[in-house]
CSV table of C-alpha atoms and ligand atoms in Angstrom, one decimal:
chain,number,residue,atom,x,y,z
A,1,MET,CA,-89.3,-39.3,40.4
A,2,LYS,CA,-90.3,-36.7,43.0
A,3,SER,CA,-91.8,-38.4,46.1
A,4,TRP,CA,-94.3,-36.8,48.4
A,5,PRO,CA,-93.4,-34.7,51.5
A,6,GLU,CA,-91.7,-36.4,54.5
A,7,VAL,CA,-93.9,-37.3,57.4
A,8,TYR,CA,-93.0,-36.3,60.9
A,9,ILE,CA,-92.7,-39.4,63.1
A,10,PRO,CA,-92.6,-38.9,66.9
A,11,THR,CA,-90.1,-40.9,68.8
A,12,ILE,CA,-91.2,-43.6,71.2
A,13,ASP,CA,-89.8,-44.1,74.7
A,14,SER,CA,-87.1,-46.8,75.0
A,15,LYS,CA,-89.0,-48.4,77.9
A,16,TYR,CA,-91.3,-50.1,75.3
A,17,VAL,CA,-90.2,-53.6,74.1
A,18,PHE,CA,-90.5,-54.4,70.4
A,19,PRO,CA,-90.8,-58.1,69.7
A,20,GLU,CA,-89.5,-59.2,66.2
A,21,LEU,CA,-92.2,-58.6,63.6
A,22,SER,CA,-93.9,-61.6,62.2
A,23,LEU,CA,-95.7,-61.5,58.9
A,24,PHE,CA,-97.7,-63.9,56.7
A,25,ASN,CA,-95.5,-65.1,53.9
A,26,SER,CA,-97.5,-65.9,50.8
A,27,GLU,CA,-94.7,-68.2,49.6
A,28,SER,CA,-94.7,-70.5,52.6
A,29,HIS,CA,-98.3,-69.9,53.6
A,30,ARG,CA,-97.1,-69.4,57.1
A,31,THR,CA,-96.6,-66.5,59.5
A,32,GLU,CA,-92.9,-66.1,59.8
A,33,VAL,CA,-90.6,-63.9,62.0
A,34,LEU,CA,-88.7,-61.2,60.2
A,35,PRO,CA,-85.3,-61.6,62.0
A,36,PHE,CA,-84.0,-58.5,63.7
A,37,LYS,CA,-81.7,-56.5,61.4
A,38,LYS,CA,-80.1,-53.1,61.4
A,39,THR,CA,-81.4,-52.3,57.9
A,40,TYR,CA,-84.5,-53.7,56.2
A,41,ARG,CA,-85.0,-53.6,52.4
A,42,ILE,CA,-88.6,-53.3,51.3
A,43,TYR,CA,-90.0,-53.1,47.8
A,44,VAL,CA,-93.7,-52.3,47.3
A,45,CYS,CA,-95.2,-52.2,43.8
A,46,GLY,CA,-96.7,-48.8,42.9
A,47,ILE,CA,-99.6,-47.9,40.7
A,48,THR,CA,-99.9,-47.5,37.0
A,49,PRO,CA,-101.1,-43.9,36.8
A,50,TYR,CA,-104.1,-44.1,34.4
A,51,ASP,CA,-106.4,-43.6,37.4
A,52,SER,CA,-105.8,-42.2,40.8
A,53,THR,CA,-105.6,-44.0,44.2
A,54,HIS,CA,-108.7,-46.3,44.9
A,55,LEU,CA,-109.4,-47.7,48.3
A,56,GLY,CA,-107.6,-51.0,47.4
A,57,HIS,CA,-104.4,-49.0,46.7
A,58,ALA,CA,-104.9,-47.0,49.9
A,59,ALA,CA,-105.3,-50.2,52.0
A,60,THR,CA,-102.1,-51.6,50.5
A,61,TYR,CA,-99.9,-48.6,51.0
A,62,ILE,CA,-101.3,-48.0,54.6
A,63,SER,CA,-100.4,-51.7,55.4
A,64,PHE,CA,-96.8,-51.4,54.3
A,65,ASP,CA,-96.7,-48.0,56.0
A,66,LEU,CA,-97.5,-49.9,59.3
A,67,ILE,CA,-94.6,-52.3,58.6
A,68,ASN,CA,-92.3,-49.3,57.8
A,69,ARG,CA,-93.4,-47.5,61.0
A,70,TYR,CA,-92.9,-50.7,63.2
A,71,LEU,CA,-89.4,-51.4,62.0
A,72,ARG,CA,-88.4,-47.7,62.4
A,73,ALA,CA,-89.9,-47.6,65.9
A,74,MET,CA,-87.7,-50.6,66.8
A,75,GLN,CA,-84.7,-48.4,65.8
A,76,SER,CA,-83.9,-50.1,62.5
A,77,GLU,CA,-83.3,-48.4,59.3
A,78,VAL,CA,-85.8,-49.0,56.5
A,79,ASN,CA,-84.8,-48.7,52.9
A,80,PHE,CA,-88.2,-48.5,51.3
A,81,VAL,CA,-88.5,-48.4,47.5
A,82,GLN,CA,-91.7,-48.0,45.4
A,83,ASN,CA,-92.1,-47.7,41.7
A,84,ILE,CA,-94.6,-46.1,39.5
A,85,THR,CA,-95.3,-47.7,36.2
A,86,ASP,CA,-95.5,-44.6,34.1
A,87,ILE,CA,-95.4,-46.5,30.8
A,88,ASP,CA,-97.5,-49.6,30.2
A,89,ASP,CA,-100.4,-50.9,28.2
A,90,PRO,CA,-103.2,-49.8,30.5
A,91,LEU,CA,-101.9,-46.2,30.6
A,92,LEU,CA,-101.7,-46.0,26.7
A,93,GLU,CA,-105.1,-47.6,26.4
A,94,ARG,CA,-106.8,-45.1,28.7
A,95,ALA,CA,-105.0,-42.1,27.1
A,96,ASN,CA,-106.1,-43.4,23.7
A,97,ARG,CA,-109.7,-44.0,24.9
A,98,ASP,CA,-109.9,-40.5,26.4
A,99,GLY,CA,-108.0,-38.7,23.6
A,100,VAL,CA,-105.4,-37.3,25.9
A,101,ASP,CA,-101.6,-37.4,25.8
A,102,TRP,CA,-100.4,-40.4,27.8
A,103,GLN,CA,-97.7,-38.3,29.6
A,104,ASP,CA,-100.3,-35.6,30.6
A,105,LEU,CA,-102.5,-38.4,31.9
A,106,ALA,CA,-99.7,-40.0,33.9
A,107,ASN,CA,-98.5,-36.7,35.3
A,108,SER,CA,-101.9,-35.7,36.5
A,109,GLN,CA,-102.5,-39.1,38.2
A,110,ILE,CA,-99.1,-39.1,39.7
A,111,ASP,CA,-99.8,-35.7,41.3
A,112,ARG,CA,-103.1,-37.0,42.6
A,113,PHE,CA,-101.4,-40.1,44.1
A,114,ARG,CA,-98.9,-37.9,45.9
A,115,SER,CA,-101.5,-35.8,47.4
A,116,ASP,CA,-103.6,-38.9,48.4
A,117,MET,CA,-100.6,-40.4,50.1
A,118,THR,CA,-99.9,-37.1,51.9
A,119,ALA,CA,-103.5,-36.9,53.1
A,120,LEU,CA,-103.4,-40.5,54.3
A,121,HIS,CA,-100.2,-39.8,56.3
A,122,VAL,CA,-98.2,-42.4,54.5
A,123,ILE,CA,-94.4,-42.2,54.9
A,124,PRO,CA,-92.8,-41.5,51.5
A,125,PRO,CA,-90.5,-44.1,50.1
A,126,ARG,CA,-86.8,-43.4,50.2
A,127,ASN,CA,-86.7,-43.9,46.5
A,128,TYR,CA,-89.8,-43.4,44.3
A,129,ILE,CA,-88.9,-44.5,40.8
A,130,GLY,CA,-90.7,-44.3,37.5
A,131,ALA,CA,-90.5,-46.9,34.8
A,132,VAL,CA,-89.4,-44.4,32.2
A,133,GLU,CA,-86.5,-43.2,34.3
A,134,ALA,CA,-85.6,-46.8,35.0
A,135,ILE,CA,-85.2,-47.8,31.4
A,136,PRO,CA,-81.3,-47.8,31.5
A,137,LEU,CA,-81.6,-50.1,34.5
A,138,VAL,CA,-84.0,-52.4,32.6
A,139,ILE,CA,-81.7,-52.6,29.6
A,140,GLU,CA,-78.8,-53.5,31.9
A,141,LYS,CA,-80.9,-56.2,33.6
A,142,ILE,CA,-82.0,-57.7,30.3
A,143,GLN,CA,-78.3,-57.9,29.3
A,144,GLU,CA,-77.5,-59.8,32.5
A,145,LEU,CA,-80.4,-62.2,31.8
A,146,GLU,CA,-79.1,-62.6,28.3
A,147,ALA,CA,-75.7,-63.5,29.7
A,148,ALA,CA,-77.5,-66.2,31.7
A,149,GLN,CA,-79.1,-67.6,28.5
A,150,SER,CA,-82.6,-66.7,29.7
A,151,ILE,CA,-83.7,-64.2,26.9
A,152,TYR,CA,-85.0,-65.0,23.5
A,153,GLN,CA,-86.6,-63.1,20.7
A,154,VAL,CA,-90.1,-63.5,19.2
A,155,GLU,CA,-90.4,-61.2,16.2
A,156,LYS,CA,-88.8,-58.0,17.6
A,157,ASP,CA,-89.9,-58.5,21.2
A,158,LEU,CA,-87.8,-60.1,24.0
A,159,TYR,CA,-89.0,-62.8,26.4
A,160,PHE,CA,-87.7,-64.2,29.6
A,161,ARG,CA,-87.4,-68.0,29.9
A,162,VAL,CA,-89.2,-68.8,33.1
A,163,GLN,CA,-87.8,-72.3,33.2
A,164,LYS,CA,-84.2,-71.0,33.7
A,165,ASP,CA,-85.4,-70.4,37.3
A,166,PRO,CA,-85.5,-73.8,39.2
A,167,GLU,CA,-87.8,-72.2,41.7
A,168,PHE,CA,-90.3,-70.7,39.2
A,169,GLY,CA,-93.8,-71.1,40.5
A,170,LYS,CA,-92.8,-72.0,44.0
A,171,ARG,CA,-93.5,-68.5,45.3
A,172,SER,CA,-97.1,-68.4,44.1
A,173,ASN,CA,-97.9,-72.1,44.6
A,174,LEU,CA,-100.4,-72.3,41.7
A,175,SER,CA,-101.2,-75.3,39.5
A,176,GLU,CA,-100.2,-75.0,35.9
A,177,THR,CA,-103.8,-74.7,34.8
A,178,ASP,CA,-104.4,-71.8,37.3
A,179,SER,CA,-101.1,-70.2,36.3
A,180,LEU,CA,-102.0,-70.1,32.7
A,181,LYS,CA,-105.5,-68.8,33.3
A,182,ILE,CA,-104.4,-66.0,35.6
A,183,PHE,CA,-101.5,-65.2,33.3
A,184,ALA,CA,-103.9,-64.7,30.4
A,185,GLU,CA,-106.3,-62.6,32.6
A,186,ARG,CA,-103.6,-60.3,33.9
A,187,GLY,CA,-102.0,-59.1,30.7
A,188,GLY,CA,-99.9,-62.3,29.8
A,189,ASP,CA,-99.9,-63.8,26.3
A,190,PRO,CA,-99.7,-67.6,26.8
A,191,HIS,CA,-100.8,-68.4,23.2
A,192,ARG,CA,-98.4,-66.2,21.3
A,193,VAL,CA,-96.8,-68.1,18.4
A,194,GLY,CA,-93.1,-68.5,18.7
A,195,LYS,CA,-92.9,-68.6,22.5
A,196,GLU,CA,-90.9,-71.5,24.0
A,197,HIS,CA,-93.1,-71.8,27.1
A,198,PRO,CA,-96.6,-70.2,27.4
A,199,LEU,CA,-95.6,-68.5,30.7
A,200,ASP,CA,-92.5,-66.8,29.4
A,201,SER,CA,-92.9,-63.1,30.0
A,202,LEU,CA,-92.1,-60.0,27.9
A,203,VAL,CA,-89.1,-58.0,29.0
A,204,TRP,CA,-88.8,-55.7,26.0
A,205,LEU,CA,-91.6,-54.7,23.7
A,206,ALA,CA,-90.6,-53.4,20.3
A,207,GLN,CA,-92.0,-50.0,19.5
A,208,LEU,CA,-95.4,-50.1,17.7
A,209,PRO,CA,-96.6,-47.3,15.4
A,210,ASN,CA,-98.3,-44.5,17.4
A,211,GLU,CA,-96.7,-45.8,20.6
A,212,PRO,CA,-93.8,-44.3,22.5
A,213,GLY,CA,-90.4,-46.0,22.4
A,214,TRP,CA,-86.9,-45.6,23.8
A,215,SER,CA,-83.7,-46.6,22.0
A,216,SER,CA,-81.8,-49.6,23.2
A,217,ILE,CA,-79.3,-52.1,21.9
A,218,PHE,CA,-82.3,-54.3,21.3
A,219,GLY,CA,-84.0,-51.7,19.1
A,220,ASP,CA,-86.5,-49.0,20.0
A,221,GLY,CA,-89.2,-50.1,22.4
A,222,ARG,CA,-90.3,-50.1,26.1
A,223,PRO,CA,-89.8,-52.3,29.1
A,224,GLY,CA,-92.1,-55.1,30.3
A,225,TRP,CA,-93.7,-54.6,33.7
A,226,HIS,CA,-92.1,-57.4,35.7
A,227,ILE,CA,-88.5,-56.6,34.7
A,228,GLU,CA,-89.1,-52.9,35.7
A,229,CYS,CA,-89.7,-53.9,39.3
A,230,CYS,CA,-86.9,-56.4,39.4
A,231,ALA,CA,-84.4,-53.8,38.0
A,232,ILE,CA,-85.6,-51.0,40.3
A,233,ALA,CA,-85.6,-53.1,43.4
A,234,LEU,CA,-82.1,-54.5,42.9
A,235,LYS,CA,-80.6,-51.1,42.1
A,236,TYR,CA,-82.1,-49.0,44.8
A,237,LEU,CA,-82.4,-51.5,47.6
A,238,GLU,CA,-78.6,-52.2,47.4
A,239,PRO,CA,-78.7,-55.8,48.4
A,240,GLU,CA,-76.1,-56.9,51.0
A,241,VAL,CA,-73.6,-59.4,49.7
A,242,SER,CA,-73.6,-61.4,53.0
A,243,ASP,CA,-77.4,-61.7,53.1
A,244,GLU,CA,-78.9,-65.0,51.8
A,245,TYR,CA,-81.8,-62.9,50.3
A,246,LEU,CA,-81.5,-59.9,48.0
A,247,ILE,CA,-84.3,-58.0,49.8
A,248,ASP,CA,-86.4,-58.5,53.0
A,249,ILE,CA,-90.0,-57.9,51.8
A,250,GLN,CA,-91.6,-57.9,48.4
A,251,GLY,CA,-95.0,-56.4,48.9
A,252,GLY,CA,-98.2,-55.5,47.1
A,253,GLY,CA,-101.9,-56.4,46.7
A,254,SER,CA,-102.7,-60.1,46.5
A,255,ASP,CA,-103.5,-59.7,42.8
A,256,LEU,CA,-99.8,-59.3,42.2
A,257,ILE,CA,-98.8,-62.7,43.6
A,258,PHE,CA,-98.9,-64.1,40.1
A,259,PRO,CA,-97.6,-63.4,37.6
A,260,HIS,CA,-96.0,-60.1,38.6
A,261,HIS,CA,-94.1,-61.0,41.8
A,262,GLU,CA,-93.3,-64.5,40.6
A,263,MET,CA,-91.8,-63.1,37.4
A,264,SER,CA,-89.8,-60.3,39.1
A,265,ALA,CA,-88.4,-62.7,41.7
A,266,SER,CA,-87.5,-65.3,39.0
A,267,GLN,CA,-85.7,-62.6,36.9
A,268,ALA,CA,-83.8,-61.5,40.1
A,269,ARG,CA,-82.9,-65.1,40.9
A,270,VAL,CA,-81.6,-65.9,37.4
A,271,SER,CA,-79.7,-62.7,37.0
A,272,THR,CA,-78.0,-62.8,40.5
A,273,GLY,CA,-78.1,-66.5,41.5
A,274,LYS,CA,-79.7,-65.5,44.8
A,275,ARG,CA,-83.2,-65.7,46.2
A,276,PHE,CA,-85.1,-62.5,45.9
A,277,ALA,CA,-87.3,-61.8,48.9
A,278,ARG,CA,-87.2,-63.2,52.4
A,279,LEU,CA,-90.9,-62.6,52.7
A,280,TYR,CA,-93.7,-62.1,50.1
A,281,VAL,CA,-96.3,-60.0,51.9
A,282,HIS,CA,-99.7,-59.4,50.2
A,283,THR,CA,-102.7,-57.3,51.2
A,284,GLY,CA,-106.3,-58.4,50.7
A,285,MET,CA,-108.6,-56.9,48.1
A,286,ILE,CA,-111.2,-54.2,49.1
A,287,GLY,CA,-114.8,-54.7,47.9
A,288,LEU,CA,-117.6,-52.2,48.0
A,289,GLU,CA,-120.9,-52.7,49.8
A,290,GLY,CA,-120.8,-56.5,49.2
A,291,GLN,CA,-119.5,-56.4,45.7
A,292,LYS,CA,-116.0,-56.9,44.2
A,293,MET,CA,-114.5,-53.4,43.5
A,294,SER,CA,-113.0,-53.4,40.0
A,295,LYS,CA,-112.2,-51.3,37.0
A,296,SER,CA,-114.5,-53.6,34.8
A,297,LEU,CA,-117.5,-53.2,37.2
A,298,GLY,CA,-116.9,-49.4,37.2
A,299,ASN,CA,-117.4,-49.2,41.0
A,300,LEU,CA,-113.9,-48.1,42.0
A,301,GLN,CA,-114.0,-45.8,45.0
A,302,PHE,CA,-111.3,-43.2,44.9
A,303,VAL,CA,-109.5,-41.6,47.8
A,304,SER,CA,-109.6,-38.1,46.2
A,305,THR,CA,-113.3,-38.3,45.5
A,306,LEU,CA,-114.0,-39.1,49.2
A,307,VAL,CA,-111.6,-36.4,50.4
A,308,ASP,CA,-113.1,-33.8,47.9
A,309,SER,CA,-116.6,-34.6,49.3
A,310,GLY,CA,-115.4,-33.7,52.8
A,311,VAL,CA,-114.4,-37.1,54.3
A,312,ASN,CA,-111.6,-36.8,56.8
A,313,PRO,CA,-108.6,-38.7,55.3
A,314,MET,CA,-107.7,-40.0,58.8
A,315,SER,CA,-111.2,-41.6,58.9
A,316,ILE,CA,-110.3,-43.4,55.7
A,317,ARG,CA,-107.0,-44.5,57.1
A,318,CYS,CA,-108.6,-45.8,60.3
A,319,ALA,CA,-111.4,-47.5,58.5
A,320,LEU,CA,-108.9,-49.4,56.3
A,321,MET,CA,-106.9,-50.5,59.4
A,322,MET,CA,-109.9,-51.8,61.4
A,323,GLN,CA,-109.7,-55.2,59.8
A,324,SER,CA,-106.7,-57.4,59.1
A,325,TYR,CA,-104.6,-56.3,56.1
A,326,SER,CA,-104.4,-59.7,54.6
A,327,LYS,CA,-108.1,-60.4,54.4
A,328,ASP,CA,-110.3,-59.5,51.5
A,329,ARG,CA,-112.7,-57.1,53.0
A,330,MET,CA,-115.6,-54.7,52.3
A,331,TRP,CA,-115.8,-50.9,52.3
A,332,SER,CA,-119.1,-49.4,53.3
A,333,ASN,CA,-120.6,-46.1,54.4
A,334,GLU,CA,-121.2,-47.8,57.8
A,335,LEU,CA,-117.5,-48.6,58.1
A,336,LEU,CA,-116.6,-45.0,57.4
A,337,GLU,CA,-119.3,-43.8,59.9
A,338,ASN,CA,-117.8,-46.1,62.6
A,339,SER,CA,-114.4,-44.8,61.9
A,340,ASP,CA,-115.7,-41.2,62.3
A,341,ILE,CA,-117.3,-42.1,65.7
A,342,PHE,CA,-114.0,-43.8,66.8
A,343,LEU,CA,-111.9,-40.8,65.9
A,344,ASP,CA,-114.2,-38.4,67.6
A,345,ALA,CA,-114.1,-40.4,70.8
A,346,LEU,CA,-110.4,-40.9,70.6
A,347,THR,CA,-109.8,-37.2,70.0
A,348,LEU,CA,-112.0,-36.2,72.9
A,349,HIS,CA,-110.1,-38.4,75.4
A,350,LEU,CA,-106.7,-37.6,74.1
A,351,SER,CA,-107.4,-33.9,74.6
A,352,LYS,CA,-108.3,-34.3,78.2
A,353,THR,CA,-105.7,-33.9,81.0
A,354,GLU,CA,-107.0,-37.0,82.8
A,355,CYS,CA,-107.4,-40.4,81.1
A,356,ALA,CA,-107.2,-44.1,81.8
A,357,PRO,CA,-103.7,-45.6,82.2
A,358,THR,CA,-101.8,-45.6,78.8
A,359,GLN,CA,-98.4,-47.3,79.3
A,360,GLN,CA,-99.7,-50.9,79.1
A,361,VAL,CA,-102.0,-49.8,76.2
A,362,ILE,CA,-99.0,-48.7,74.2
A,363,GLN,CA,-97.1,-51.9,74.9
A,364,ASP,CA,-100.2,-54.0,74.0
A,365,ILE,CA,-100.6,-52.2,70.7
A,366,ILE,CA,-96.9,-52.9,69.9
A,367,ASN,CA,-97.4,-56.6,70.8
A,368,ALA,CA,-100.5,-56.8,68.6
A,369,LEU,CA,-98.8,-55.1,65.7
A,370,SER,CA,-95.8,-57.5,66.0
A,371,SER,CA,-98.2,-60.4,65.4
A,372,ASN,CA,-98.8,-60.1,61.7
A,373,LEU,CA,-100.0,-56.5,62.1
A,374,ASP,CA,-103.1,-57.5,64.1
A,375,THR,CA,-104.9,-54.2,63.8
A,376,GLU,CA,-108.2,-55.7,64.7
A,377,LYS,CA,-106.8,-56.3,68.2
A,378,VAL,CA,-105.2,-52.8,68.2
A,379,PHE,CA,-108.6,-51.2,67.7
A,380,MET,CA,-110.1,-53.4,70.4
A,381,ILE,CA,-107.3,-52.2,72.8
A,382,ILE,CA,-107.8,-48.6,71.9
A,383,ASN,CA,-111.6,-48.9,72.3
A,384,GLN,CA,-111.2,-50.5,75.7
A,385,TRP,CA,-109.0,-47.6,76.7
A,386,ILE,CA,-111.7,-45.1,75.5
A,387,LYS,CA,-114.3,-47.0,77.5
A,388,GLN,CA,-112.1,-46.9,80.7
A,389,SER,CA,-111.5,-43.2,80.2
A,390,GLU,CA,-115.2,-42.6,79.7
A,391,SER,CA,-115.9,-44.4,83.0
A,392,GLY,CA,-113.6,-42.0,84.8
A,393,ALA,CA,-110.3,-44.1,85.1
A,394,THR,CA,-107.3,-41.9,85.5
A,395,GLY,CA,-103.5,-42.2,85.7
A,396,GLY,CA,-102.6,-42.1,82.0
A,397,ASN,CA,-100.5,-39.9,79.8
A,398,PRO,CA,-102.7,-38.7,76.9
A,399,GLY,CA,-99.8,-36.9,75.2
A,400,GLU,CA,-97.6,-40.1,75.2
A,401,LEU,CA,-100.5,-42.2,73.8
A,402,SER,CA,-101.3,-39.7,71.2
A,403,ARG,CA,-97.7,-39.6,70.0
A,404,ALA,CA,-97.5,-43.4,70.1
A,405,LEU,CA,-100.6,-43.8,67.9
A,406,ASP,CA,-99.0,-41.4,65.4
A,407,THR,CA,-95.6,-43.3,65.5
A,408,LEU,CA,-97.1,-46.8,65.2
A,409,LEU,CA,-100.4,-46.4,63.4
A,410,GLY,CA,-100.0,-43.1,61.6
A,411,ILE,CA,-103.1,-41.8,63.4
A,412,ALA,CA,-102.4,-38.1,63.6
A,413,ILE,CA,-105.0,-36.1,65.5
B,501,LIG,ZN1,-94.0,-54.4,40.8
């Protein structure tokens, strides 16, 4: 799948010290240090293209962009892979509802997603992979799971036996009651007759009349969602044999903790015998003016709508970084206005020849980011610098600070 254009990242002077990055791991419920490595492997779940990028998506991809930027700035390589679920129930349902071809709908929303990511200055993944193009990988992965006796058939569909993974459920830490409830709410089928365990998940759906299907040794059909991410991650992140974990970070919104990330990790564990991710990192949900923002409430706020109405994409980016990535938080017009005011003041002082000292500011920003991406502190540091510059302090290098803000935070002015 074609990604979006590469983003220029200015280099940062080697005098700055980069502490190891610590991140909140949803599995252990603790903030943990990501040990220094030459190459990091990061997998972030992409969208299902029946709608374009809403602010929750934007917040997620900007958060992982900050991780990507930090690790690159510390001179490591980052193999960053993202998928796009270009075949799944919600896409077919929406296409059916609107009377459009599902492929046309997917293509139009994928194009919009690319332009949204470009506008938000998000570094493109090294590999951006669609579910359809990954079907041969999914088939291979199902065969590996079959060899591990973890696949069975219900009618013509194939299921994964979750209990084949001794660690099933330990990544999401939910009670059985909550697991079953959330599984049913998020597309699972706990009550289907013929299943061995209510939480077993679909890996291959036999083709239904009027639905697309692809040929496979299991019959015509299409892949389940969880196996898609497992197969793509393990192929394109090229796990290192000597590493205890297959990948370093599995990321996405907190609504993916269960069942999606639990299932993908279990399938990876059962098919390889190794633990999937070193850290499971999740971003909080974005609400709108005091309310939950959701498809069912019909109040999703889209990046493209805001940009088309004249909002500066950099203002959206800054507004979404002003609070901690892991918290559920609210979007509001006031937040966007504050972000505009912040950017105006920042631009003004970065364009002057004299400004307050900048070297310690850059180091403080690096330190704050290293501590679970503490962007609240980062904005406090930058605002302090703006105030000092306003009050006439001198001795800084505005060009260096401007480049560092781009490198580390993706704030391009
Ligand atoms: Zn995924």
